[in-house]
mmCIF file of N, CA and C in Angstrom:
data_model
loop_
_atom_site.group_PDB
_atom_site.id
_atom_site.type_symbol
_atom_site.label_atom_id
_atom_site.label_comp_id
_atom_site.label_asym_id
_atom_site.label_seq_id
_atom_site.Cartn_x
_atom_site.Cartn_y
_atom_site.Cartn_z
ATOM 1 N N UNK K 189 -21.306 -19.251 64.226
ATOM 2 C CA UNK K 189 -20.055 -18.682 64.688
ATOM 3 C C UNK K 189 -19.066 -18.620 63.514
ATOM 4 N N UNK K 190 -18.440 -17.478 63.343
ATOM 5 C CA UNK K 190 -17.489 -17.295 62.251
ATOM 6 C C UNK K 190 -16.185 -18.023 62.560
ATOM 7 N N UNK K 191 -15.623 -18.658 61.529
ATOM 8 C CA UNK K 191 -14.414 -19.467 61.696
ATOM 9 C C UNK K 191 -13.203 -18.774 61.063
ATOM 10 N N UNK K 192 -12.100 -18.728 61.811
ATOM 11 C CA UNK K 192 -10.888 -18.080 61.338
ATOM 12 C C UNK K 192 -9.705 -19.022 61.450
ATOM 13 N N UNK K 193 -8.872 -19.030 60.415
ATOM 14 C CA UNK K 193 -7.638 -19.819 60.420
ATOM 15 C C UNK K 193 -6.486 -18.857 60.710
ATOM 16 N N UNK K 194 -5.762 -19.112 61.808
ATOM 17 C CA UNK K 194 -4.630 -18.261 62.205
ATOM 18 C C UNK K 194 -3.335 -19.016 61.925
ATOM 19 N N UNK K 195 -2.454 -18.413 61.106
ATOM 20 C CA UNK K 195 -1.240 -19.081 60.662
ATOM 21 C C UNK K 195 -0.015 -18.267 61.058
ATOM 22 N N UNK K 196 0.859 -18.869 61.867
ATOM 23 C CA UNK K 196 2.093 -18.187 62.269
ATOM 24 C C UNK K 196 3.060 -19.238 62.793
ATOM 25 N N UNK K 197 4.336 -19.106 62.452
ATOM 26 C CA UNK K 197 5.312 -20.082 62.944
ATOM 27 C C UNK K 197 5.681 -19.823 64.399
ATOM 28 N N UNK K 198 5.303 -18.673 64.925
ATOM 29 C CA UNK K 198 5.551 -18.359 66.338
ATOM 30 C C UNK K 198 4.352 -18.803 67.175
ATOM 31 N N UNK K 199 4.589 -19.762 68.076
ATOM 32 C CA UNK K 199 3.509 -20.266 68.925
ATOM 33 C C UNK K 199 2.902 -19.152 69.769
ATOM 34 N N UNK K 200 3.735 -18.252 70.291
ATOM 35 C CA UNK K 200 3.207 -17.173 71.136
ATOM 36 C C UNK K 200 2.338 -16.210 70.326
ATOM 37 N N UNK K 201 2.717 -15.942 69.079
ATOM 38 C CA UNK K 201 1.903 -15.061 68.231
ATOM 39 C C UNK K 201 0.579 -15.741 67.885
ATOM 40 N N UNK K 202 0.620 -17.040 67.560
ATOM 41 C CA UNK K 202 -0.620 -17.781 67.283
ATOM 42 C C UNK K 202 -1.547 -17.724 68.488
ATOM 43 N N UNK K 203 -0.984 -17.933 69.680
ATOM 44 C CA UNK K 203 -1.793 -17.916 70.903
ATOM 45 C C UNK K 203 -2.408 -16.544 71.134
ATOM 46 N N UNK K 204 -1.644 -15.494 70.867
ATOM 47 C CA UNK K 204 -2.149 -14.133 71.068
ATOM 48 C C UNK K 204 -3.308 -13.837 70.110
ATOM 49 N N UNK K 205 -3.119 -14.181 68.841
ATOM 50 C CA UNK K 205 -4.166 -13.967 67.836
ATOM 51 C C UNK K 205 -5.389 -14.809 68.193
ATOM 52 N N UNK K 206 -5.156 -16.066 68.507
ATOM 53 C CA UNK K 206 -6.228 -16.990 68.834
ATOM 54 C C UNK K 206 -7.020 -16.520 70.059
ATOM 55 N N UNK K 207 -6.315 -16.148 71.105
ATOM 56 C CA UNK K 207 -6.956 -15.682 72.332
ATOM 57 C C UNK K 207 -7.812 -14.438 72.061
ATOM 58 N N UNK K 208 -7.249 -13.487 71.320
ATOM 59 C CA UNK K 208 -7.972 -12.251 70.991
ATOM 60 C C UNK K 208 -9.266 -12.562 70.241
ATOM 61 N N UNK K 209 -9.181 -13.453 69.249
ATOM 62 C CA UNK K 209 -10.350 -13.775 68.431
ATOM 63 C C UNK K 209 -11.369 -14.624 69.177
ATOM 64 N N UNK K 210 -10.886 -15.591 69.960
ATOM 65 C CA UNK K 210 -11.813 -16.445 70.727
ATOM 66 C C UNK K 210 -12.568 -15.625 71.767
ATOM 67 N N UNK K 211 -11.876 -14.679 72.396
ATOM 68 C CA UNK K 211 -12.505 -13.812 73.391
ATOM 69 C C UNK K 211 -13.632 -12.996 72.755
ATOM 70 N N UNK K 212 -13.476 -12.688 71.462
ATOM 71 C CA UNK K 212 -14.502 -11.914 70.746
ATOM 72 C C UNK K 212 -15.580 -12.817 70.139
ATOM 73 N N UNK K 213 -15.488 -14.127 70.395
ATOM 74 C CA UNK K 213 -16.548 -15.028 69.949
ATOM 75 C C UNK K 213 -16.304 -15.755 68.642
ATOM 76 N N UNK K 214 -15.075 -15.731 68.128
ATOM 77 C CA UNK K 214 -14.779 -16.445 66.888
ATOM 78 C C UNK K 214 -14.282 -17.854 67.196
ATOM 79 N N UNK K 215 -14.498 -18.756 66.244
ATOM 80 C CA UNK K 215 -13.967 -20.111 66.322
ATOM 81 C C UNK K 215 -12.629 -20.081 65.579
ATOM 82 N N UNK K 216 -11.528 -20.415 66.260
ATOM 83 C CA UNK K 216 -10.202 -20.271 65.669
ATOM 84 C C UNK K 216 -9.496 -21.623 65.544
ATOM 85 N N UNK K 217 -8.915 -21.850 64.369
ATOM 86 C CA UNK K 217 -8.057 -23.009 64.134
ATOM 87 C C UNK K 217 -6.666 -22.465 63.867
ATOM 88 N N UNK K 218 -5.642 -23.107 64.438
ATOM 89 C CA UNK K 218 -4.264 -22.631 64.279
ATOM 90 C C UNK K 218 -3.463 -23.544 63.365
ATOM 91 N N UNK K 219 -2.507 -22.942 62.635
ATOM 92 C CA UNK K 219 -1.557 -23.699 61.809
ATOM 93 C C UNK K 219 -0.184 -23.070 61.987
ATOM 94 N N UNK K 220 0.870 -23.901 61.946
ATOM 95 C CA UNK K 220 2.215 -23.393 62.238
ATOM 96 C C UNK K 220 2.991 -22.921 61.007
ATOM 97 N N UNK K 221 2.476 -23.210 59.811
ATOM 98 C CA UNK K 221 3.108 -22.704 58.588
ATOM 99 C C UNK K 221 2.107 -22.775 57.439
ATOM 100 N N UNK K 222 2.493 -22.224 56.297
ATOM 101 C CA UNK K 222 1.588 -22.169 55.154
ATOM 102 C C UNK K 222 1.175 -23.536 54.641
ATOM 103 N N UNK K 223 2.106 -24.486 54.686
ATOM 104 C CA UNK K 223 1.825 -25.827 54.200
ATOM 105 C C UNK K 223 0.737 -26.499 55.040
ATOM 106 N N UNK K 224 0.876 -26.404 56.366
ATOM 107 C CA UNK K 224 -0.140 -26.974 57.267
ATOM 108 C C UNK K 224 -1.474 -26.249 57.076
ATOM 109 N N UNK K 225 -1.428 -24.929 56.943
ATOM 110 C CA UNK K 225 -2.646 -24.126 56.758
ATOM 111 C C UNK K 225 -3.376 -24.515 55.476
ATOM 112 N N UNK K 226 -2.627 -24.714 54.400
ATOM 113 C CA UNK K 226 -3.237 -25.077 53.122
ATOM 114 C C UNK K 226 -3.935 -26.435 53.233
ATOM 115 N N UNK K 227 -3.283 -27.397 53.904
ATOM 116 C CA UNK K 227 -3.887 -28.721 54.098
ATOM 117 C C UNK K 227 -5.189 -28.612 54.890
ATOM 118 N N UNK K 228 -5.180 -27.796 55.951
ATOM 119 C CA UNK K 228 -6.386 -27.594 56.773
ATOM 120 C C UNK K 228 -7.479 -26.906 55.950
ATOM 121 N N UNK K 229 -7.094 -25.887 55.184
ATOM 122 C CA UNK K 229 -8.061 -25.117 54.386
ATOM 123 C C UNK K 229 -8.718 -25.972 53.301
ATOM 124 N N UNK K 230 -8.022 -27.003 52.848
ATOM 125 C CA UNK K 230 -8.610 -27.894 51.836
ATOM 126 C C UNK K 230 -9.647 -28.826 52.462
ATOM 127 N N UNK K 231 -9.570 -29.017 53.783
ATOM 128 C CA UNK K 231 -10.496 -29.899 54.499
ATOM 129 C C UNK K 231 -11.703 -29.156 55.075
ATOM 130 N N UNK K 232 -11.501 -27.872 55.406
ATOM 131 C CA UNK K 232 -12.536 -27.089 56.081
ATOM 132 C C UNK K 232 -12.643 -25.709 55.432
ATOM 133 N N UNK K 233 -13.800 -25.089 55.606
ATOM 134 C CA UNK K 233 -13.977 -23.722 55.112
ATOM 135 C C UNK K 233 -13.856 -22.742 56.271
ATOM 136 N N UNK K 234 -13.228 -21.607 56.001
ATOM 137 C CA UNK K 234 -13.074 -20.557 57.002
ATOM 138 C C UNK K 234 -13.649 -19.261 56.465
ATOM 139 N N UNK K 235 -14.094 -18.394 57.391
ATOM 140 C CA UNK K 235 -14.638 -17.094 57.004
ATOM 141 C C UNK K 235 -13.535 -16.075 56.765
ATOM 142 N N UNK K 236 -12.336 -16.362 57.297
ATOM 143 C CA UNK K 236 -11.174 -15.495 57.089
ATOM 144 C C UNK K 236 -9.907 -16.272 57.441
ATOM 145 N N UNK K 237 -8.792 -15.846 56.859
ATOM 146 C CA UNK K 237 -7.484 -16.419 57.178
ATOM 147 C C UNK K 237 -6.558 -15.268 57.535
ATOM 148 N N UNK K 238 -5.854 -15.406 58.660
ATOM 149 C CA UNK K 238 -4.849 -14.426 59.073
ATOM 150 C C UNK K 238 -3.516 -15.149 59.049
ATOM 151 N N UNK K 239 -2.578 -14.651 58.248
ATOM 152 C CA UNK K 239 -1.315 -15.360 58.115
ATOM 153 C C UNK K 239 -0.114 -14.445 58.262
ATOM 154 N N UNK K 240 0.911 -14.971 58.928
ATOM 155 C CA UNK K 240 2.212 -14.332 58.974
ATOM 156 C C UNK K 240 2.783 -14.386 57.555
ATOM 157 N N UNK K 241 3.764 -13.537 57.252
ATOM 158 C CA UNK K 241 4.403 -13.580 55.939
ATOM 159 C C UNK K 241 5.620 -14.503 55.973
ATOM 160 N N UNK K 242 6.541 -14.244 56.897
ATOM 161 C CA UNK K 242 7.799 -14.995 56.935
ATOM 162 C C UNK K 242 7.676 -16.247 57.796
ATOM 163 N N UNK K 243 7.554 -17.406 57.105
ATOM 164 C CA UNK K 243 7.448 -18.695 57.799
ATOM 165 C C UNK K 243 8.256 -19.733 57.028
ATOM 166 N N UNK K 244 8.731 -20.767 57.732
ATOM 167 C CA UNK K 244 9.432 -21.846 57.030
ATOM 168 C C UNK K 244 8.450 -22.688 56.219
ATOM 169 N N UNK K 245 8.954 -23.542 55.358
ATOM 170 C CA UNK K 245 8.208 -24.484 54.511
ATOM 171 C C UNK K 245 7.377 -23.760 53.447
ATOM 172 N N UNK K 246 6.374 -22.975 53.854
ATOM 173 C CA UNK K 246 5.609 -22.164 52.893
ATOM 174 C C UNK K 246 5.304 -20.826 53.540
ATOM 175 N N UNK K 247 5.729 -19.744 52.889
ATOM 176 C CA UNK K 247 5.485 -18.412 53.458
ATOM 177 C C UNK K 247 4.043 -17.975 53.213
ATOM 178 N N UNK K 248 3.665 -16.865 53.870
ATOM 179 C CA UNK K 248 2.289 -16.394 53.812
ATOM 180 C C UNK K 248 1.834 -15.938 52.439
ATOM 181 N N UNK K 249 2.726 -15.361 51.659
ATOM 182 C CA UNK K 249 2.337 -14.888 50.325
ATOM 183 C C UNK K 249 2.071 -16.082 49.407
ATOM 184 N N UNK K 250 2.906 -17.111 49.501
ATOM 185 C CA UNK K 250 2.663 -18.336 48.724
ATOM 186 C C UNK K 250 1.354 -18.976 49.170
ATOM 187 N N UNK K 251 1.096 -18.994 50.475
ATOM 188 C CA UNK K 251 -0.156 -19.542 51.008
ATOM 189 C C UNK K 251 -1.353 -18.811 50.405
ATOM 190 N N UNK K 252 -1.305 -17.496 50.394
ATOM 191 C CA UNK K 252 -2.425 -16.712 49.845
ATOM 192 C C UNK K 252 -2.619 -17.019 48.364
ATOM 193 N N UNK K 253 -1.523 -17.080 47.641
ATOM 194 C CA UNK K 253 -1.589 -17.410 46.212
ATOM 195 C C UNK K 253 -2.271 -18.776 46.022
ATOM 196 N N UNK K 254 -1.865 -19.760 46.832
ATOM 197 C CA UNK K 254 -2.438 -21.115 46.752
ATOM 198 C C UNK K 254 -3.920 -21.129 47.144
ATOM 199 N N UNK K 255 -4.255 -20.415 48.222
ATOM 200 C CA UNK K 255 -5.662 -20.366 48.662
ATOM 201 C C UNK K 255 -6.551 -19.754 47.585
ATOM 202 N N UNK K 256 -6.073 -18.731 46.914
ATOM 203 C CA UNK K 256 -6.875 -18.066 45.882
ATOM 204 C C UNK K 256 -7.175 -18.982 44.694
ATOM 205 N N UNK K 257 -6.418 -20.074 44.538
ATOM 206 C CA UNK K 257 -6.712 -21.015 43.444
ATOM 207 C C UNK K 257 -7.847 -21.973 43.824
ATOM 208 N N UNK K 258 -8.193 -22.034 45.109
ATOM 209 C CA UNK K 258 -9.261 -22.930 45.569
ATOM 210 C C UNK K 258 -10.616 -22.233 45.440
ATOM 211 N N UNK K 259 -11.612 -22.914 44.867
ATOM 212 C CA UNK K 259 -12.929 -22.285 44.670
ATOM 213 C C UNK K 259 -13.526 -21.683 45.953
ATOM 214 N N UNK K 260 -13.364 -22.370 47.086
ATOM 215 C CA UNK K 260 -13.959 -21.889 48.338
ATOM 216 C C UNK K 260 -13.261 -20.654 48.909
ATOM 217 N N UNK K 261 -12.091 -20.300 48.374
ATOM 218 C CA UNK K 261 -11.329 -19.177 48.928
ATOM 219 C C UNK K 261 -11.144 -18.029 47.944
ATOM 220 N N UNK K 262 -11.906 -18.053 46.847
ATOM 221 C CA UNK K 262 -11.808 -16.970 45.854
ATOM 222 C C UNK K 262 -12.138 -15.611 46.461
ATOM 223 N N UNK K 263 -13.122 -15.585 47.375
ATOM 224 C CA UNK K 263 -13.593 -14.309 47.933
ATOM 225 C C UNK K 263 -13.417 -14.214 49.442
ATOM 226 N N UNK K 264 -12.738 -15.177 50.036
ATOM 227 C CA UNK K 264 -12.506 -15.177 51.482
ATOM 228 C C UNK K 264 -11.493 -14.095 51.854
ATOM 229 N N UNK K 265 -11.758 -13.314 52.915
ATOM 230 C CA UNK K 265 -10.760 -12.327 53.359
ATOM 231 C C UNK K 265 -9.476 -13.038 53.822
ATOM 232 N N UNK K 266 -8.361 -12.669 53.223
ATOM 233 C CA UNK K 266 -7.057 -13.228 53.574
ATOM 234 C C UNK K 266 -6.178 -12.077 54.043
ATOM 235 N N UNK K 267 -5.858 -12.077 55.332
ATOM 236 C CA UNK K 267 -5.106 -10.966 55.931
ATOM 237 C C UNK K 267 -3.676 -11.364 56.255
ATOM 238 N N UNK K 268 -2.745 -10.459 55.966
ATOM 239 C CA UNK K 268 -1.343 -10.678 56.302
ATOM 240 C C UNK K 268 -1.072 -10.027 57.654
ATOM 241 N N UNK K 269 -0.408 -10.769 58.531
ATOM 242 C CA UNK K 269 -0.026 -10.255 59.848
ATOM 243 C C UNK K 269 1.491 -10.352 59.904
ATOM 244 N N UNK K 270 2.172 -9.206 59.901
ATOM 245 C CA UNK K 270 3.615 -9.271 59.725
ATOM 246 C C UNK K 270 4.361 -8.082 60.300
ATOM 247 N N UNK K 271 5.647 -8.267 60.512
ATOM 248 C CA UNK K 271 6.516 -7.158 60.922
ATOM 249 C C UNK K 271 6.954 -6.374 59.687
ATOM 250 N N UNK K 272 6.722 -6.950 58.501
ATOM 251 C CA UNK K 272 7.105 -6.305 57.239
ATOM 252 C C UNK K 272 6.133 -5.168 56.934
ATOM 253 N N UNK K 273 6.620 -3.954 56.969
ATOM 254 C CA UNK K 273 5.717 -2.854 56.622
ATOM 255 C C UNK K 273 6.155 -2.200 55.312
ATOM 256 N N UNK K 274 7.147 -2.785 54.659
ATOM 257 C CA UNK K 274 7.668 -2.237 53.405
ATOM 258 C C UNK K 274 6.655 -2.319 52.284
ATOM 259 N N UNK K 275 6.662 -1.316 51.432
ATOM 260 C CA UNK K 275 5.713 -1.230 50.326
ATOM 261 C C UNK K 275 5.847 -2.412 49.364
ATOM 262 N N UNK K 276 7.081 -2.867 49.104
ATOM 263 C CA UNK K 276 7.269 -3.963 48.155
ATOM 264 C C UNK K 276 6.568 -5.242 48.616
ATOM 265 N N UNK K 277 6.628 -5.530 49.911
ATOM 266 C CA UNK K 277 5.937 -6.717 50.447
ATOM 267 C C UNK K 277 4.426 -6.543 50.350
ATOM 268 N N UNK K 278 3.951 -5.329 50.609
ATOM 269 C CA UNK K 278 2.506 -5.080 50.520
ATOM 270 C C UNK K 278 2.028 -5.269 49.088
ATOM 271 N N UNK K 279 2.805 -4.768 48.134
ATOM 272 C CA UNK K 279 2.450 -4.908 46.721
ATOM 273 C C UNK K 279 2.440 -6.388 46.335
ATOM 274 N N UNK K 280 3.457 -7.122 46.794
ATOM 275 C CA UNK K 280 3.533 -8.557 46.519
ATOM 276 C C UNK K 280 2.335 -9.284 47.141
ATOM 277 N N UNK K 281 1.984 -8.917 48.378
ATOM 278 C CA UNK K 281 0.841 -9.512 49.057
ATOM 279 C C UNK K 281 -0.464 -9.237 48.333
ATOM 280 N N UNK K 282 -0.658 -7.989 47.919
ATOM 281 C CA UNK K 282 -1.880 -7.615 47.185
ATOM 282 C C UNK K 282 -1.967 -8.381 45.867
ATOM 283 N N UNK K 283 -0.821 -8.486 45.170
ATOM 284 C CA UNK K 283 -0.791 -9.206 43.898
ATOM 285 C C UNK K 283 -1.154 -10.678 44.091
ATOM 286 N N UNK K 284 -0.765 -11.237 45.225
ATOM 287 C CA UNK K 284 -1.070 -12.641 45.524
ATOM 288 C C UNK K 284 -2.541 -12.826 45.874
ATOM 289 N N UNK K 285 -3.201 -11.729 46.291
ATOM 290 C CA UNK K 285 -4.623 -11.810 46.624
ATOM 291 C C UNK K 285 -4.958 -11.458 48.056
ATOM 292 N N UNK K 286 -4.003 -10.852 48.779
ATOM 293 C CA UNK K 286 -4.264 -10.468 50.172
ATOM 294 C C UNK K 286 -5.336 -9.383 50.227
ATOM 295 N N UNK K 287 -6.227 -9.506 51.198
ATOM 296 C CA UNK K 287 -7.303 -8.534 51.387
ATOM 297 C C UNK K 287 -6.793 -7.321 52.165
ATOM 298 N N UNK K 288 -5.907 -7.575 53.131
ATOM 299 C CA UNK K 288 -5.425 -6.484 53.977
ATOM 300 C C UNK K 288 -4.147 -6.862 54.690
ATOM 301 N N UNK K 289 -3.656 -5.924 55.496
ATOM 302 C CA UNK K 289 -2.337 -6.012 56.086
ATOM 303 C C UNK K 289 -2.399 -5.508 57.519
ATOM 304 N N UNK K 290 -1.956 -6.310 58.485
ATOM 305 C CA UNK K 290 -1.890 -5.873 59.877
ATOM 306 C C UNK K 290 -0.433 -5.973 60.303
ATOM 307 N N UNK K 291 0.128 -4.865 60.780
ATOM 308 C CA UNK K 291 1.537 -4.853 61.157
ATOM 309 C C UNK K 291 1.708 -5.256 62.624
ATOM 310 N N UNK K 292 2.657 -6.178 62.876
ATOM 311 C CA UNK K 292 3.006 -6.569 64.243
ATOM 312 C C UNK K 292 3.966 -5.530 64.804
ATOM 313 N N UNK K 293 3.967 -5.288 66.089
ATOM 314 C CA UNK K 293 3.003 -5.843 67.032
ATOM 315 C C UNK K 293 1.645 -5.155 66.861
ATOM 316 N N UNK K 294 0.590 -5.922 66.922
ATOM 317 C CA UNK K 294 -0.763 -5.372 66.764
ATOM 318 C C UNK K 294 -1.380 -5.238 68.151
ATOM 319 N N UNK K 295 -2.404 -4.389 68.246
ATOM 320 C CA UNK K 295 -3.145 -4.409 69.502
ATOM 321 C C UNK K 295 -4.466 -5.138 69.237
ATOM 322 N N UNK K 296 -5.002 -5.819 70.237
ATOM 323 C CA UNK K 296 -6.206 -6.637 70.039
ATOM 324 C C UNK K 296 -7.375 -5.879 69.416
ATOM 325 N N UNK K 297 -7.582 -4.632 69.844
ATOM 326 C CA UNK K 297 -8.702 -3.850 69.291
ATOM 327 C C UNK K 297 -8.533 -3.618 67.797
ATOM 328 N N UNK K 298 -7.286 -3.369 67.392
ATOM 329 C CA UNK K 298 -6.995 -3.136 65.976
ATOM 330 C C UNK K 298 -7.287 -4.406 65.167
ATOM 331 N N UNK K 299 -6.834 -5.558 65.685
ATOM 332 C CA UNK K 299 -7.071 -6.834 65.005
ATOM 333 C C UNK K 299 -8.571 -7.086 64.853
ATOM 334 N N UNK K 300 -9.316 -6.905 65.929
ATOM 335 C CA UNK K 300 -10.764 -7.138 65.884
ATOM 336 C C UNK K 300 -11.472 -6.166 64.951
ATOM 337 N N UNK K 301 -11.016 -4.921 64.926
ATOM 338 C CA UNK K 301 -11.630 -3.925 64.041
ATOM 339 C C UNK K 301 -11.452 -4.345 62.580
ATOM 340 N N UNK K 302 -10.262 -4.822 62.231
ATOM 341 C CA UNK K 302 -10.006 -5.254 60.852
ATOM 342 C C UNK K 302 -10.851 -6.495 60.518
ATOM 343 N N UNK K 303 -10.889 -7.453 61.434
ATOM 344 C CA UNK K 303 -11.679 -8.682 61.214
ATOM 345 C C UNK K 303 -13.147 -8.340 61.017
ATOM 346 N N UNK K 304 -13.669 -7.473 61.868
ATOM 347 C CA UNK K 304 -15.093 -7.120 61.758
ATOM 348 C C UNK K 304 -15.387 -6.355 60.478
ATOM 349 N N UNK K 305 -14.379 -5.679 59.952
ATOM 350 C CA UNK K 305 -14.564 -4.942 58.711
ATOM 351 C C UNK K 305 -14.635 -5.887 57.510
ATOM 352 N N UNK K 306 -13.865 -6.990 57.547
ATOM 353 C CA UNK K 306 -13.813 -7.873 56.371
ATOM 354 C C UNK K 306 -14.765 -9.057 56.429
ATOM 355 N N UNK K 307 -15.246 -9.421 57.626
ATOM 356 C CA UNK K 307 -16.180 -10.541 57.752
ATOM 357 C C UNK K 307 -17.599 -10.002 57.852
ATOM 358 N N UNK K 308 -18.449 -10.522 57.024
ATOM 359 C CA UNK K 308 -19.854 -10.091 57.048
ATOM 360 C C UNK K 308 -20.693 -11.104 57.804
#
């Protein structure tokens, strides 16, 4: 079973992402911010990480930058899930090592299509 780390400071958004992925057969672990996600990622390996951009303590772009320094996450799909659709944020995300970008509000089919595209 493929494992996904879902990171968002909004509990309702985490639940929505988690529910969508679990219903499709993925094993999902949740984190409430980048700092918690990084600690979890250092303990366990995931097949993909989906992270919000704007979060307290550690934002999603910093999280992606940090994950990319870890050997186990050099090639892991890291997806940004955000209300930010501006080009500057996308460029910053790509520079940090983001694999892709999903704009909120997302629909479940769209989320699953992106996940299935990046997870082998």
